[in-house]
Amino acid sequence: MKKDCKMVDRIANFGGNSRFCLQWKRPLEAGQEVDEMIGLCSLLINFELKDDIDKWVWTGSVDKQFSVGSVKELLTKILGSQGIYIPSRCRWVPRKCNVFIWRLSMDRLASKDALKKRNIDRGDQVCVLCDEEDETVEHLFTSCYIALTLWSIVSMWCKIPLILAFSVRDLLESHENIGLKGKKKEVIQGIVRVGCWSNWKARNEARFNNKPAKLEGIIREIKSILKNDEMGLNGGGDGIKKEALVELSSLFPKIFTIVVSDPF
Ligand SMILES: [Zn+2]
C-alpha cells in the first residue's frame, strides 16, 4: 500500500455512501492487525469528505476559537475529573512562586519522602528544619514547628484568625476561610504562597548548603520578595499595579509598613 496516499484516495463514494477502498499488499493478519483495523474504521465511520480546503479547528471550546485561556480551562477540567487539586493562580506573586505552588499541589517537589517513594534516595528521612520528624511535604508546610510559627506570625501581621492547615490544600485555600473578601483575600493568598516559597528555600539551604534553618531568615526572604519589583508592588512584573499599592497598604498597614520601612 502506498504510504503517502491521501484519505480521498482510499474512501470512495457509492451512491452517497462512503466505503473504504483499502489496497493492502497482503491480507491483514488475524489478531492485532485486524483489531487495529477495526479500531481505525470505528474512528472513521462518521467521517465525511468535503471539497473544502483543510484547516485546523480547535475543539477545546464551544466557539471553536483557540486561546490560552481555553487550553487552561480544558486542562483544569481534565485534571479536575481525575481528582487532582489545581490551585487557582494568584495574580500578584512572582511567576516563580505560582509555578512552585503548582508543583507543590501536584506533589512534584523533591522532598525526602517523594525521593524515597521513587527509590532515588533512601537515606536519612528527618526534616532538616526541625530535626524531629520525617520530612514530607505535608509536614514541611503544615505541621513542622517552623511552619506553624511562620503561619502564626503571618496571621498576626494580617490580623486574621490563626492559619491552621492539616494539608497542603487546606493551606493554599486558607484565604477562603478567614472571613475576608476581594483584595484583602488575595493579599493573604499571596503572602501564604510567598511564605511557602521562602520555607522551601530555607529547607534547600539547610539540606544542600548546611545552613541552619531559622525563622528570621524565612521572614527576611518573605519581606525581600514583597519588596521586590518582580512582585509588582512597585509597578513591575506580573503583579498588581502601582496604584493598587496605596489601596493595599491601607488594607494591611502593618505588613506594608514592615515591607517598606524594614531595613533588611
Ligand atoms: Zn520539621
Short mmCIF file of N, CA and C and ligand atoms in Angstrom, two decimals, residues 126-136 139-141 143-147, ligand 1:
data_model
loop_
_atom_site.label_atom_id
_atom_site.label_comp_id
_atom_site.label_asym_id
_atom_site.label_seq_id
_atom_site.Cartn_x
_atom_site.Cartn_y
_atom_site.Cartn_z
N VAL A 126 14.89 12.51 58.09
CA VAL A 126 14.49 13.52 59.08
C VAL A 126 14.39 14.92 58.47
N CYS A 127 13.38 15.66 58.89
CA CYS A 127 13.16 17.04 58.42
C CYS A 127 14.35 17.91 58.82
N VAL A 128 14.90 18.63 57.85
CA VAL A 128 16.08 19.46 58.14
C VAL A 128 15.71 20.77 58.82
N LEU A 129 14.42 21.08 58.87
CA LEU A 129 14.01 22.33 59.54
C LEU A 129 13.90 22.13 61.05
N CYS A 130 13.30 21.01 61.47
CA CYS A 130 13.10 20.81 62.91
C CYS A 130 13.97 19.68 63.48
N ASP A 131 14.46 18.82 62.58
CA ASP A 131 15.30 17.70 63.02
C ASP A 131 14.56 16.76 63.96
N GLU A 132 13.24 16.70 63.83
CA GLU A 132 12.46 15.88 64.76
C GLU A 132 11.62 14.81 64.05
N GLU A 133 10.92 15.23 62.99
CA GLU A 133 10.02 14.27 62.32
C GLU A 133 10.47 14.00 60.89
N ASP A 134 9.90 12.97 60.29
CA ASP A 134 10.24 12.66 58.90
C ASP A 134 9.77 13.78 57.98
N GLU A 135 10.55 14.01 56.93
CA GLU A 135 10.21 15.08 56.02
C GLU A 135 9.21 14.61 54.96
N THR A 136 8.03 15.19 55.02
CA THR A 136 7.04 15.02 53.94
C THR A 136 6.61 16.43 53.59
N HIS A 139 4.29 17.72 56.21
CA HIS A 139 4.99 18.12 57.43
C HIS A 139 5.68 19.48 57.23
N LEU A 140 6.44 19.61 56.13
CA LEU A 140 7.22 20.83 55.90
C LEU A 140 6.37 22.09 55.92
N PHE A 141 5.16 21.99 55.34
CA PHE A 141 4.37 23.21 55.16
C PHE A 141 3.22 23.37 56.15
N SER A 143 2.84 21.10 59.49
CA SER A 143 2.96 20.68 60.90
C SER A 143 4.34 20.85 61.51
N CYS A 144 5.35 21.14 60.70
CA CYS A 144 6.68 21.40 61.26
C CYS A 144 6.58 22.66 62.14
N TYR A 145 7.29 22.70 63.24
CA TYR A 145 7.10 23.86 64.13
C TYR A 145 7.54 25.16 63.46
N ILE A 146 8.49 25.06 62.50
CA ILE A 146 8.89 26.27 61.76
C ILE A 146 7.69 26.79 60.96
N ALA A 147 6.99 25.88 60.29
CA ALA A 147 5.82 26.29 59.50
C ALA A 147 4.72 26.81 60.42
ZN ZN B 1 10.13 19.71 60.55
#
